[in-house]
Tab-separated table of C-alpha atoms in Angstrom:
chain	number	residue	atom	x	y	z
U	28	MET	CA	89.035	-73.011	40.709
U	29	PHE	CA	85.652	-73.399	42.308
U	30	GLY	CA	83.611	-76.554	42.021
U	31	SER	CA	80.824	-78.436	43.715
U	32	ALA	CA	81.357	-80.997	46.439
U	33	THR	CA	81.727	-84.589	45.215
U	34	ASN	CA	80.671	-87.956	46.562
U	35	LYS	CA	83.663	-89.871	47.872
U	36	SER	CA	81.922	-93.134	48.689
U	37	GLN	CA	83.617	-95.072	45.894
U	38	ALA	CA	87.060	-93.781	46.773
U	39	LEU	CA	86.514	-94.473	50.468
U	40	GLU	CA	85.446	-98.032	49.716
U	41	LEU	CA	88.585	-98.591	47.672
U	42	ARG	CA	90.721	-97.150	50.467
U	43	GLU	CA	89.639	-100.034	52.662
U	44	GLU	CA	90.799	-102.593	50.099
U	45	VAL	CA	94.446	-101.563	49.935
U	46	VAL	CA	97.259	-101.244	52.404
U	47	THR	CA	98.632	-97.741	52.115
U	48	PRO	CA	102.068	-96.666	53.410
U	49	ALA	CA	102.115	-95.532	57.037
U	50	LEU	CA	103.406	-92.100	56.147
U	51	LEU	CA	100.888	-90.235	58.273
U	52	SER	CA	100.633	-92.638	61.200
U	53	GLU	CA	102.190	-91.594	64.462
U	54	ASP	CA	103.700	-95.000	65.192
U	55	PRO	CA	103.095	-98.337	63.461
U	56	HIS	CA	103.947	-100.375	66.576
U	57	SER	CA	101.301	-101.357	69.121
U	58	ASP	CA	100.465	-103.968	71.729
U	59	ARG	CA	97.348	-106.026	71.095
U	60	GLU	CA	94.964	-107.741	73.501
U	61	GLU	CA	91.494	-109.245	73.287
U	62	THR	CA	88.578	-108.536	75.600
U	63	SER	CA	86.221	-111.208	76.907
U	64	THR	CA	83.950	-110.493	73.967
U	65	GLY	CA	86.756	-111.126	71.489
U	66	GLU	CA	87.178	-107.467	70.583
U	67	LYS	CA	90.746	-106.583	69.606
U	68	ILE	CA	92.276	-103.560	71.270
U	69	HIS	CA	95.513	-101.911	70.147
U	70	HIS	CA	97.667	-99.969	72.579
U	71	ARG	CA	100.065	-97.751	70.674
U	72	LYS	CA	103.608	-97.687	71.983
U	73	VAL	CA	104.801	-94.110	72.298
U	74	GLU	CA	108.279	-93.956	70.786
U	75	ARG	CA	110.253	-91.014	69.528
U	76	ALA	CA	110.539	-90.794	65.736
U	77	ALA	CA	113.924	-91.758	64.313
U	78	VAL	CA	114.544	-88.278	62.908
U	79	PHE	CA	114.906	-86.886	66.433
U	80	SER	CA	118.102	-87.103	68.455
U	81	GLY	CA	116.993	-85.015	71.427
U	82	SER	CA	114.097	-83.139	72.973
U	83	GLU	CA	114.840	-79.998	70.964
U	84	SER	CA	115.743	-81.704	67.668
U	85	ARG	CA	114.529	-80.127	64.474
U	86	LEU	CA	112.513	-82.096	61.945
U	87	ASP	CA	114.859	-83.262	59.193
U	88	THR	CA	114.309	-82.598	55.523
U	89	HIS	CA	114.396	-85.470	53.016
U	90	VAL	CA	114.443	-83.970	49.537
U	91	SER	CA	115.575	-87.134	47.771
U	92	GLU	CA	112.676	-89.062	49.290
U	93	GLY	CA	110.202	-86.350	48.308
U	94	LEU	CA	111.433	-86.388	44.711
U	95	ALA	CA	111.292	-90.199	44.697
U	96	ARG	CA	107.657	-90.027	45.794
U	97	LEU	CA	106.956	-87.639	42.910
U	98	ARG	CA	108.651	-90.043	40.465
U	99	ASN	CA	106.458	-92.865	41.772
U	100	TYR	CA	103.247	-90.891	41.337
U	101	PRO	CA	101.211	-92.890	38.760
U	102	GLU	CA	101.655	-91.422	35.281
U	103	GLN	CA	97.968	-91.755	34.406
U	104	GLU	CA	97.056	-89.702	37.502
U	105	LEU	CA	99.571	-86.856	37.063
U	106	PRO	CA	96.964	-84.309	35.843
U	107	ARG	CA	95.597	-84.423	39.406
U	108	LEU	CA	98.682	-82.384	40.360
U	109	LEU	CA	97.610	-79.712	37.861
U	110	VAL	CA	93.812	-79.629	38.120
U	111	ASP	CA	91.968	-80.057	41.418
U	112	GLY	CA	89.592	-82.926	42.041
U	113	THR	CA	86.398	-80.871	42.023
U	114	LEU	CA	87.042	-79.674	38.476
U	115	LEU	CA	88.159	-83.070	37.212
U	116	CYS	CA	84.902	-84.501	38.541
U	117	ARG	CA	82.667	-81.711	37.252
U	118	GLU	CA	84.302	-81.434	33.827
U	119	GLN	CA	85.465	-85.052	33.470
U	120	GLY	CA	88.955	-84.244	32.256
U	121	VAL	CA	91.324	-81.364	31.590
U	122	ASP	CA	89.905	-79.986	28.321
U	123	ALA	CA	87.574	-77.373	29.824
U	124	TYR	CA	90.306	-76.159	32.170
U	125	GLU	CA	92.697	-75.637	29.275
U	126	GLN	CA	90.048	-74.014	27.084
U	127	ARG	CA	89.286	-71.379	29.722
U	128	GLU	CA	92.949	-70.377	29.889
U	129	PRO	CA	94.853	-71.643	26.844
U	130	GLY	CA	98.369	-72.618	27.805
U	131	CYS	CA	97.677	-72.871	31.548
U	132	LEU	CA	98.511	-76.577	31.815
U	133	LYS	CA	101.888	-76.043	30.166
U	134	THR	CA	102.762	-73.197	32.526
U	135	LEU	CA	101.683	-75.307	35.505
U	136	ILE	CA	104.018	-78.082	34.351
U	137	ASN	CA	106.731	-75.432	34.076
U	138	GLY	CA	105.898	-74.407	37.634
U	139	TRP	CA	106.451	-77.969	38.795
U	140	GLN	CA	109.757	-77.992	36.943
U	141	PHE	CA	110.752	-74.832	38.823
U	142	ILE	CA	110.051	-76.282	42.274
U	143	ILE	CA	111.848	-79.532	41.404
U	144	GLN	CA	114.917	-77.531	40.421
U	145	LYS	CA	114.689	-75.540	43.650
U	146	LEU	CA	114.446	-78.776	45.642
U	147	LYS	CA	117.578	-80.101	43.957
U	148	GLU	CA	119.417	-76.937	44.989
U	149	LEU	CA	118.753	-77.625	48.686
U	150	LYS	CA	121.730	-79.043	50.548
U	151	PRO	CA	121.105	-82.338	52.388
U	152	GLY	CA	119.330	-81.653	55.663
U	153	ALA	CA	118.973	-77.932	54.961
U	154	VAL	CA	115.743	-76.214	55.930
U	155	PRO	CA	114.017	-74.676	52.877
U	156	GLU	CA	113.966	-70.892	52.931
U	157	VAL	CA	111.408	-69.102	50.789
U	158	ASP	CA	112.092	-65.472	49.953
U	159	LEU	CA	110.149	-62.942	47.920
U	160	GLN	CA	112.187	-63.609	44.790
U	161	PHE	CA	111.217	-67.295	44.967
U	162	LEU	CA	107.535	-66.338	44.919
U	163	LEU	CA	107.968	-63.764	42.149
U	164	ASP	CA	109.854	-66.237	39.955
U	165	LEU	CA	107.300	-68.971	40.573
U	166	HIS	CA	104.410	-66.643	39.769
U	167	ARG	CA	106.121	-65.393	36.608
U	168	ILE	CA	106.315	-68.984	35.368
U	169	VAL	CA	102.839	-70.156	36.400
U	170	ALA	CA	101.220	-66.993	34.991
U	171	GLY	CA	103.223	-67.241	31.770
U	172	HIS	CA	100.140	-67.948	29.652
U	173	THR	CA	98.377	-64.739	30.703
U	174	SER	CA	98.556	-61.386	28.929
U	175	ASN	CA	97.527	-58.876	31.612
U	176	CYS	CA	98.471	-60.536	34.891
U	177	PHE	CA	101.575	-58.487	35.812
U	178	LYS	CA	103.625	-61.698	35.820
U	179	GLY	CA	106.121	-61.886	38.652
U	180	GLU	CA	104.968	-58.605	40.184
U	181	LEU	CA	103.088	-57.866	43.370
U	182	TYR	CA	99.901	-56.232	42.229
U	183	CYS	CA	96.219	-56.246	43.017
U	184	PRO	CA	93.375	-53.772	42.458
U	185	MET	CA	92.528	-51.131	45.027
U	186	PRO	CA	90.751	-51.974	47.199
U	187	ALA	CA	91.822	-55.593	46.988
U	188	ALA	CA	89.099	-58.232	47.322
U	189	ASN	CA	90.400	-61.783	47.351
U	190	PHE	CA	87.441	-63.922	48.361
U	191	PHE	CA	83.807	-63.913	47.344
U	192	ILE	CA	80.976	-65.598	49.244
U	193	PRO	CA	77.754	-65.650	47.195
U	194	LEU	CA	74.602	-65.399	49.282
U	195	THR	CA	71.604	-67.136	47.780
U	196	HIS	CA	68.398	-68.651	49.100
U	197	TYR	CA	69.549	-72.062	47.882
U	198	ASP	CA	72.771	-74.039	48.325
U	199	HIS	CA	75.237	-72.495	45.887
U	200	PRO	CA	78.345	-74.745	45.470
U	201	ASP	CA	80.739	-71.834	46.054
U	202	PHE	CA	78.938	-70.926	49.271
U	203	TRP	CA	80.565	-73.738	51.209
U	204	TYR	CA	84.170	-72.743	50.518
U	205	CYS	CA	84.572	-71.218	53.975
U	206	ASP	CA	83.590	-72.080	57.527
U	207	LYS	CA	82.889	-70.306	60.798
U	208	GLU	CA	86.393	-70.761	62.185
U	209	GLY	CA	87.943	-69.598	58.909
U	210	ILE	CA	85.913	-66.371	58.903
U	211	LEU	CA	86.809	-65.585	62.508
U	212	GLU	CA	90.482	-66.352	61.896
U	213	ALA	CA	90.441	-64.211	58.736
U	214	ASP	CA	89.156	-61.311	60.813
U	215	GLU	CA	91.999	-61.757	63.331
U	216	LEU	CA	94.528	-62.052	60.513
U	217	HIS	CA	93.251	-58.863	58.900
U	218	GLN	CA	93.642	-56.939	62.161
U	219	LYS	CA	97.215	-58.218	62.464
U	220	HIS	CA	97.983	-57.072	58.926
U	221	CYS	CA	96.477	-53.664	59.653
U	222	ASP	CA	98.687	-53.342	62.735
U	223	LEU	CA	101.783	-54.278	60.723
U	224	ALA	CA	100.786	-51.790	58.042
U	225	GLY	CA	100.386	-49.028	60.611
U	226	ILE	CA	96.681	-48.526	59.931
U	227	ALA	CA	95.002	-46.510	62.675
U	228	LYS	CA	92.585	-48.300	64.990
U	229	ASP	CA	89.830	-45.831	64.114
U	230	ASP	CA	90.251	-46.275	60.351
U	231	MET	CA	87.233	-48.541	60.146
U	232	ALA	CA	87.044	-48.421	56.347
U	233	SER	CA	90.397	-50.266	56.233
U	234	ARG	CA	89.904	-52.299	59.403
U	235	VAL	CA	86.678	-53.977	58.270
U	236	PRO	CA	87.621	-57.108	56.287
U	237	PHE	CA	84.148	-57.984	54.997
U	238	TYR	CA	81.735	-56.011	52.834
U	239	LEU	CA	78.385	-57.047	51.419
U	240	TYR	CA	78.074	-56.042	47.755
U	241	ILE	CA	74.468	-55.433	46.819
U	242	ARG	CA	72.989	-55.046	43.353
U	243	ALA	CA	69.326	-54.280	42.720
U	244	ARG	CA	67.212	-53.004	39.823
U	245	SER	CA	67.116	-49.411	41.121
U	246	LEU	CA	70.878	-49.265	41.662
U	247	SER	CA	73.142	-48.231	38.812
U	248	PHE	CA	76.156	-49.288	40.901
U	249	PRO	CA	76.835	-51.951	43.553
U	250	ALA	CA	76.331	-50.728	47.116
U	251	CYS	CA	78.816	-51.806	49.775
U	252	LEU	CA	77.696	-52.558	53.315
U	253	PRO	CA	80.493	-53.134	55.903
U	254	LEU	CA	80.073	-56.318	57.909
U	255	GLU	CA	81.617	-57.479	61.146
U	256	ALA	CA	82.636	-61.136	61.297
U	257	ASP	CA	79.733	-62.132	63.540
U	258	ARG	CA	77.280	-60.499	61.123
U	259	VAL	CA	78.812	-62.450	58.235
U	260	LEU	CA	78.201	-65.644	60.182
U	261	LYS	CA	74.578	-64.699	60.858
U	262	LEU	CA	73.941	-63.948	57.175
U	263	LEU	CA	75.483	-67.277	56.192
U	264	GLU	CA	73.454	-69.180	58.781
U	265	CYS	CA	70.126	-67.787	57.587
U	266	HIS	CA	70.907	-67.545	53.864
U	267	SER	CA	68.192	-70.072	52.988
U	268	GLU	CA	65.535	-68.305	55.079
U	269	PRO	CA	64.590	-65.060	53.278
U	270	GLU	CA	62.724	-63.428	56.167
U	271	ALA	CA	65.474	-64.147	58.684
U	272	PHE	CA	68.077	-62.986	56.177
U	273	TYR	CA	66.448	-59.598	55.608
U	274	THR	CA	65.847	-59.139	59.318
U	275	THR	CA	69.562	-59.668	59.894
U	276	LEU	CA	70.357	-57.272	57.069
U	277	HIS	CA	68.055	-54.649	58.579
U	278	GLU	CA	69.802	-55.059	61.936
U	279	GLN	CA	73.097	-54.279	60.221
U	280	LEU	CA	71.592	-51.091	58.792
U	281	SER	CA	70.596	-50.085	62.326
U	282	LEU	CA	74.004	-50.576	63.933
U	283	LYS	CA	75.133	-48.009	66.461
U	284	ASN	CA	78.723	-49.109	66.994
U	285	ASP	CA	82.056	-48.096	65.423
U	286	LEU	CA	80.733	-49.011	61.970
U	287	LYS	CA	77.870	-46.520	62.176
U	288	PRO	CA	79.582	-43.858	59.962
U	289	LEU	CA	80.221	-46.429	57.217
U	290	VAL	CA	76.726	-47.884	57.495
U	291	GLN	CA	75.305	-44.360	57.353
U	292	LEU	CA	77.294	-43.676	54.180
U	293	PHE	CA	75.958	-46.890	52.661
U	294	TYR	CA	72.417	-45.936	53.634
U	295	ASN	CA	72.697	-42.396	52.204
U	296	CYS	CA	74.056	-43.669	48.879
U	297	MET	CA	71.260	-46.230	48.591
U	298	PHE	CA	68.601	-43.676	49.525
U	299	LYS	CA	69.822	-41.137	46.949
U	300	ALA	CA	70.091	-43.799	44.247
U	301	TYR	CA	66.527	-44.978	44.824
U	302	LYS	CA	65.182	-41.433	44.781
U	303	ALA	CA	67.044	-40.622	41.554
U	304	GLY	CA	65.972	-43.841	39.853
U	305	ASN	CA	62.322	-43.720	40.921
U	306	LYS	CA	61.344	-40.032	40.714
U	307	LYS	CA	57.701	-40.726	39.945
U	308	VAL	CA	57.350	-42.952	42.996
U	309	PHE	CA	58.790	-40.315	45.324
U	310	GLU	CA	56.961	-37.446	43.619
U	311	GLY	CA	54.743	-35.568	46.089
U	312	ILE	CA	56.357	-37.136	49.179
U	313	THR	CA	58.147	-34.231	50.817
U	314	ASP	CA	58.717	-35.366	54.406
U	315	LYS	CA	61.847	-37.446	55.119
U	316	LYS	CA	60.013	-40.063	57.136
U	317	GLY	CA	57.573	-40.743	54.322
U	318	GLN	CA	60.434	-41.015	51.839
U	319	LEU	CA	62.228	-43.493	54.109
U	320	ILE	CA	59.138	-45.676	54.344
U	321	VAL	CA	58.900	-45.780	50.532
U	322	PHE	CA	62.621	-46.413	50.195
U	323	PHE	CA	62.691	-49.368	52.582
U	324	LYS	CA	59.549	-50.854	51.057
U	325	MET	CA	61.031	-50.689	47.541
U	326	PHE	CA	64.420	-51.915	48.687
U	327	TYR	CA	63.125	-55.049	50.400
U	328	GLU	CA	60.630	-55.810	47.638
U	329	GLU	CA	63.401	-55.624	45.046
U	330	ALA	CA	65.705	-57.582	47.267
U	331	ARG	CA	63.293	-60.493	47.346
U	332	LYS	CA	62.822	-60.503	43.564
U	333	SER	CA	66.111	-59.547	41.902
U	334	PHE	CA	68.624	-59.210	44.686
U	335	SER	CA	72.253	-60.111	44.005
U	336	ARG	CA	74.636	-60.120	46.924
U	337	VAL	CA	78.187	-61.285	47.511
U	338	ILE	CA	80.399	-60.939	50.560
U	339	HIS	CA	83.896	-59.693	49.717
U	340	ARG	CA	86.932	-60.305	51.889
U	341	TYR	CA	89.224	-57.286	51.590
U	342	THR	CA	92.943	-57.088	52.198
U	343	VAL	CA	95.031	-54.149	53.337
U	344	PRO	CA	96.033	-51.373	50.890
U	345	THR	CA	98.419	-52.527	48.182
U	346	THR	CA	101.021	-49.952	49.156
U	347	VAL	CA	102.136	-52.242	51.989
U	348	SER	CA	101.691	-55.552	50.141
U	349	GLU	CA	105.421	-56.237	49.791
U	350	LYS	CA	106.029	-55.571	53.483
U	351	LEU	CA	103.331	-58.009	54.539
U	352	VAL	CA	104.398	-60.739	52.108
U	353	LYS	CA	107.986	-60.474	53.352
U	354	HIS	CA	106.787	-60.595	56.949
U	355	THR	CA	104.760	-63.751	56.215
U	356	LEU	CA	107.721	-65.434	54.518
U	357	GLU	CA	110.020	-64.525	57.411
U	358	SER	CA	107.496	-66.084	59.784
U	359	LEU	CA	107.326	-69.192	57.583
U	360	ASN	CA	111.115	-69.586	57.478
U	361	ASN	CA	111.507	-68.978	61.200
U	362	SER	CA	108.769	-71.495	62.034
U	363	LEU	CA	110.317	-74.152	59.770
U	364	SER	CA	113.722	-73.678	61.404
U	365	LYS	CA	112.157	-74.585	64.787
U	366	CYS	CA	109.729	-77.271	63.611
U	367	ILE	CA	110.112	-80.544	65.531
U	368	ASP	CA	107.400	-82.869	64.179
U	369	LYS	CA	105.132	-83.403	61.198
U	370	GLU	CA	101.963	-82.201	62.966
U	371	GLU	CA	103.640	-78.871	63.547
U	372	LEU	CA	104.915	-78.905	59.956
U	373	PHE	CA	101.414	-79.339	58.555
U	374	SER	CA	100.186	-76.485	60.733
U	375	ILE	CA	103.025	-74.204	59.624
U	376	ILE	CA	102.507	-74.946	55.928
U	377	THR	CA	98.727	-74.586	55.870
U	378	SER	CA	98.539	-71.452	58.022
U	379	HIS	CA	101.198	-69.573	56.031
U	380	VAL	CA	99.797	-70.625	52.665
U	381	ALA	CA	96.374	-69.411	53.811
U	382	GLU	CA	97.857	-66.116	54.963
U	383	LEU	CA	99.572	-65.557	51.609
U	384	GLU	CA	96.363	-66.505	49.827
U	385	GLN	CA	94.405	-63.961	51.846
U	386	LEU	CA	96.985	-61.247	51.183
U	387	HIS	CA	96.286	-61.957	47.518
U	388	SER	CA	99.279	-59.948	46.366
U	389	PHE	CA	99.200	-60.967	42.703
U	390	LYS	CA	96.563	-59.780	40.282
U	391	SER	CA	95.751	-63.361	39.320
U	392	VAL	CA	97.031	-66.962	39.615
U	393	ASN	CA	97.494	-66.604	43.381
U	394	GLY	CA	96.014	-69.994	44.255
U	395	ARG	CA	98.124	-71.958	41.791
U	396	THR	CA	101.276	-70.175	42.924
U	397	TYR	CA	100.707	-70.896	46.602
U	398	THR	CA	99.569	-74.470	45.987
U	399	LEU	CA	102.900	-75.141	44.281
U	400	LEU	CA	104.677	-73.521	47.232
U	401	MET	CA	102.873	-75.979	49.494
U	402	GLN	CA	103.936	-78.930	47.310
U	403	TYR	CA	107.533	-77.677	47.385
U	404	LEU	CA	107.568	-77.615	51.186
U	405	LEU	CA	105.953	-81.040	51.505
U	406	MET	CA	108.477	-82.715	49.209
U	407	ALA	CA	111.367	-80.936	50.926
U	408	TYR	CA	110.438	-82.927	54.034
U	409	GLY	CA	110.106	-86.228	52.198
U	410	PHE	CA	106.359	-86.283	51.692
U	411	PRO	CA	104.722	-87.004	48.341
U	412	PRO	CA	102.929	-84.184	46.575
U	413	ALA	CA	99.384	-83.822	47.906
U	414	THR	CA	96.465	-84.810	45.677
U	415	LEU	CA	94.008	-82.021	46.418
U	416	GLU	CA	90.287	-82.188	45.867
U	417	MET	CA	89.710	-78.541	46.726
U	418	PRO	CA	92.735	-76.200	47.029
U	419	GLU	CA	90.357	-73.412	48.121
U	420	MET	CA	90.378	-75.134	51.518
U	421	PHE	CA	93.675	-73.383	52.209
U	422	SER	CA	92.276	-69.886	52.481
U	423	MET	CA	89.063	-69.300	54.431
U	424	PHE	CA	88.763	-72.449	56.505
U	425	GLY	CA	89.765	-72.966	60.123
U	426	LYS	CA	93.280	-74.168	60.916
U	427	ALA	CA	92.256	-77.634	62.096
U	428	ARG	CA	90.193	-78.282	58.978
U	429	MET	CA	92.992	-77.119	56.683
U	430	ILE	CA	95.429	-79.500	58.366
U	431	GLU	CA	93.004	-82.383	57.909
U	432	ALA	CA	92.514	-81.449	54.241
U	433	LEU	CA	96.284	-81.559	53.734
U	434	LYS	CA	96.527	-84.948	55.412
U	435	GLU	CA	93.720	-86.220	53.227
U	436	GLY	CA	95.573	-84.994	50.157
U	437	LEU	CA	98.644	-86.968	51.245
U	438	ARG	CA	96.553	-90.058	51.962
U	439	ASP	CA	94.994	-89.762	48.508
U	440	SER	CA	98.475	-89.680	46.962
U	441	GLN	CA	99.370	-92.832	48.879
U	442	LEU	CA	96.135	-94.438	47.740
U	443	LEU	CA	96.879	-93.745	44.085
U	444	GLU	CA	100.427	-95.048	44.389
U	445	ALA	CA	99.431	-98.210	46.258
U	446	ASN	CA	96.614	-99.045	43.866
U	447	ALA	CA	98.792	-98.414	40.807
U	448	GLU	CA	101.275	-100.955	42.157
U	449	SER	CA	98.497	-103.504	42.627
U	450	GLY	CA	96.882	-102.729	39.257
U	451	LEU	CA	93.686	-101.266	40.706
U	452	LYS	CA	92.001	-98.151	39.300
U	453	VAL	CA	90.613	-95.566	41.694
U	454	GLN	CA	87.673	-93.251	41.045
U	455	LEU	CA	89.082	-90.603	43.336
U	456	HIS	CA	87.130	-87.352	43.879
U	457	GLY	CA	84.454	-88.690	41.535
U	458	TYR	CA	86.821	-88.945	38.558
U	459	LEU	CA	88.315	-91.927	36.754
U	460	TYR	CA	90.664	-91.195	33.859
U	461	ASP	CA	89.670	-92.248	30.357
U	462	ARG	CA	92.413	-94.104	28.481
U	463	ASN	CA	90.846	-92.956	25.195
U	464	ASP	CA	91.147	-89.255	26.075
U	465	SER	CA	94.120	-88.251	23.912
U	466	ASN	CA	94.435	-84.757	25.387
U	467	TYR	CA	94.513	-86.132	28.921
U	468	GLY	CA	97.083	-88.722	27.869
U	469	GLY	CA	99.230	-86.033	26.267
U	470	VAL	CA	99.310	-84.074	29.532
U	471	CYS	CA	100.281	-87.264	31.399
U	472	ARG	CA	103.217	-87.895	29.052
U	473	GLU	CA	104.446	-84.291	29.107
U	474	MET	CA	104.337	-84.131	32.897
U	475	LYS	CA	105.989	-87.549	33.248
U	476	ASN	CA	108.779	-86.723	30.794
U	477	MET	CA	109.549	-83.503	32.663
U	478	ILE	CA	109.648	-85.291	36.027
U	479	ASP	CA	111.861	-88.109	34.745
U	480	THR	CA	114.251	-85.662	33.085
U	481	GLU	CA	114.527	-83.359	36.097
U	482	THR	CA	114.907	-86.126	38.683
U	483	ALA	CA	117.229	-88.414	36.724
U	484	GLU	CA	120.725	-89.043	38.026
U	485	PRO	CA	123.501	-87.168	36.157
U	486	LYS	CA	124.641	-90.303	34.282
U	487	GLN	CA	121.079	-91.041	33.165
U	488	ARG	CA	120.709	-87.482	31.832
U	489	GLU	CA	123.862	-87.856	29.738
U	490	GLN	CA	122.462	-90.987	28.143
């Protein structure tokens, strides 16, 4: 679900015109005074939120309020809970999304139905507990339209790559779906997973989370160069400067640290491939040094002309996938049971969703599964579902930025609700729905009917 960044100026302007609920504010009460210049200054009164009864009180859940917020989500905007803002903007509707994966919108609506039913099963005030079966059932539903996805089963190819960073000498839209903090935190997370999986410290092939995949004319197969996190950052920083990029790449080939054996293997494979694919060029050159000079000259010349490269983020071997998923869910449940405020809640939700996303334990439909898990947890605590512009934020970005992205998604939901009540239309994330789009309208009605049916009181259902 990749897409280019969008201009939010219109949406931001509209935000200033409406009064949105104070759901995310720390405290609506403040003292006000004026300076000698007439400037108004607000001093926020620090008061304990009503949901707390003591210094160690746990944050209460409010399922009924969360479901009410879902019911109040504007019907004409409901597809935003199925398709992220970047795609709605780029493709101006839901048709292209559905055409790529026929039936995917229906299974996503079914996924929402599943989490609503799970919310209704929660006892008042109970902390939501997510186990492996919950995830498997949710994935089975959301992946229902696929034919080879191993629905409801933990599975991914070996080795498992779950994130791809294209390196180009221009600004590729997918390039920006990570940041420095996210890459460093992903490296730390990978080492933790390796420790839990019992992977030896000297098993560098498994311990290295990033590999540069290289394709060139003389290569009949992609070559894989192991990268440390700091080297990934350097390659990203100089991606638009060819000379600096290839200098950095050459430095990686000359490493003399723990990665040297892997780098040497990469080098040997490349060298042999170039010799085999360019016999006439190497003909008559018998000394190794002369062959190396030719090899490097060809390699860098090709690299500048027809070089394709992508950084892969690898996970641990799939044999321990179930163990790591269960460990992550146990951590999630334990953290929720001790959570005392909404800031901590947002941190818990985003960090654990990102960890599950990076484990990438399903063959496909990982992002949609974990996004719905996030919506389930938000509504369990009385928040509205988040209107997300870019769900990929919750994977390879730093913790602080992920929390802010979640807050923005909640603010966007408030914006849509407030403007619907006042009759205003919002071009959020660069998209404004078209009333004449019959397919879009059909999705709105189907989603709305499901929500109304599932959240209706028992007497209303009987009628």
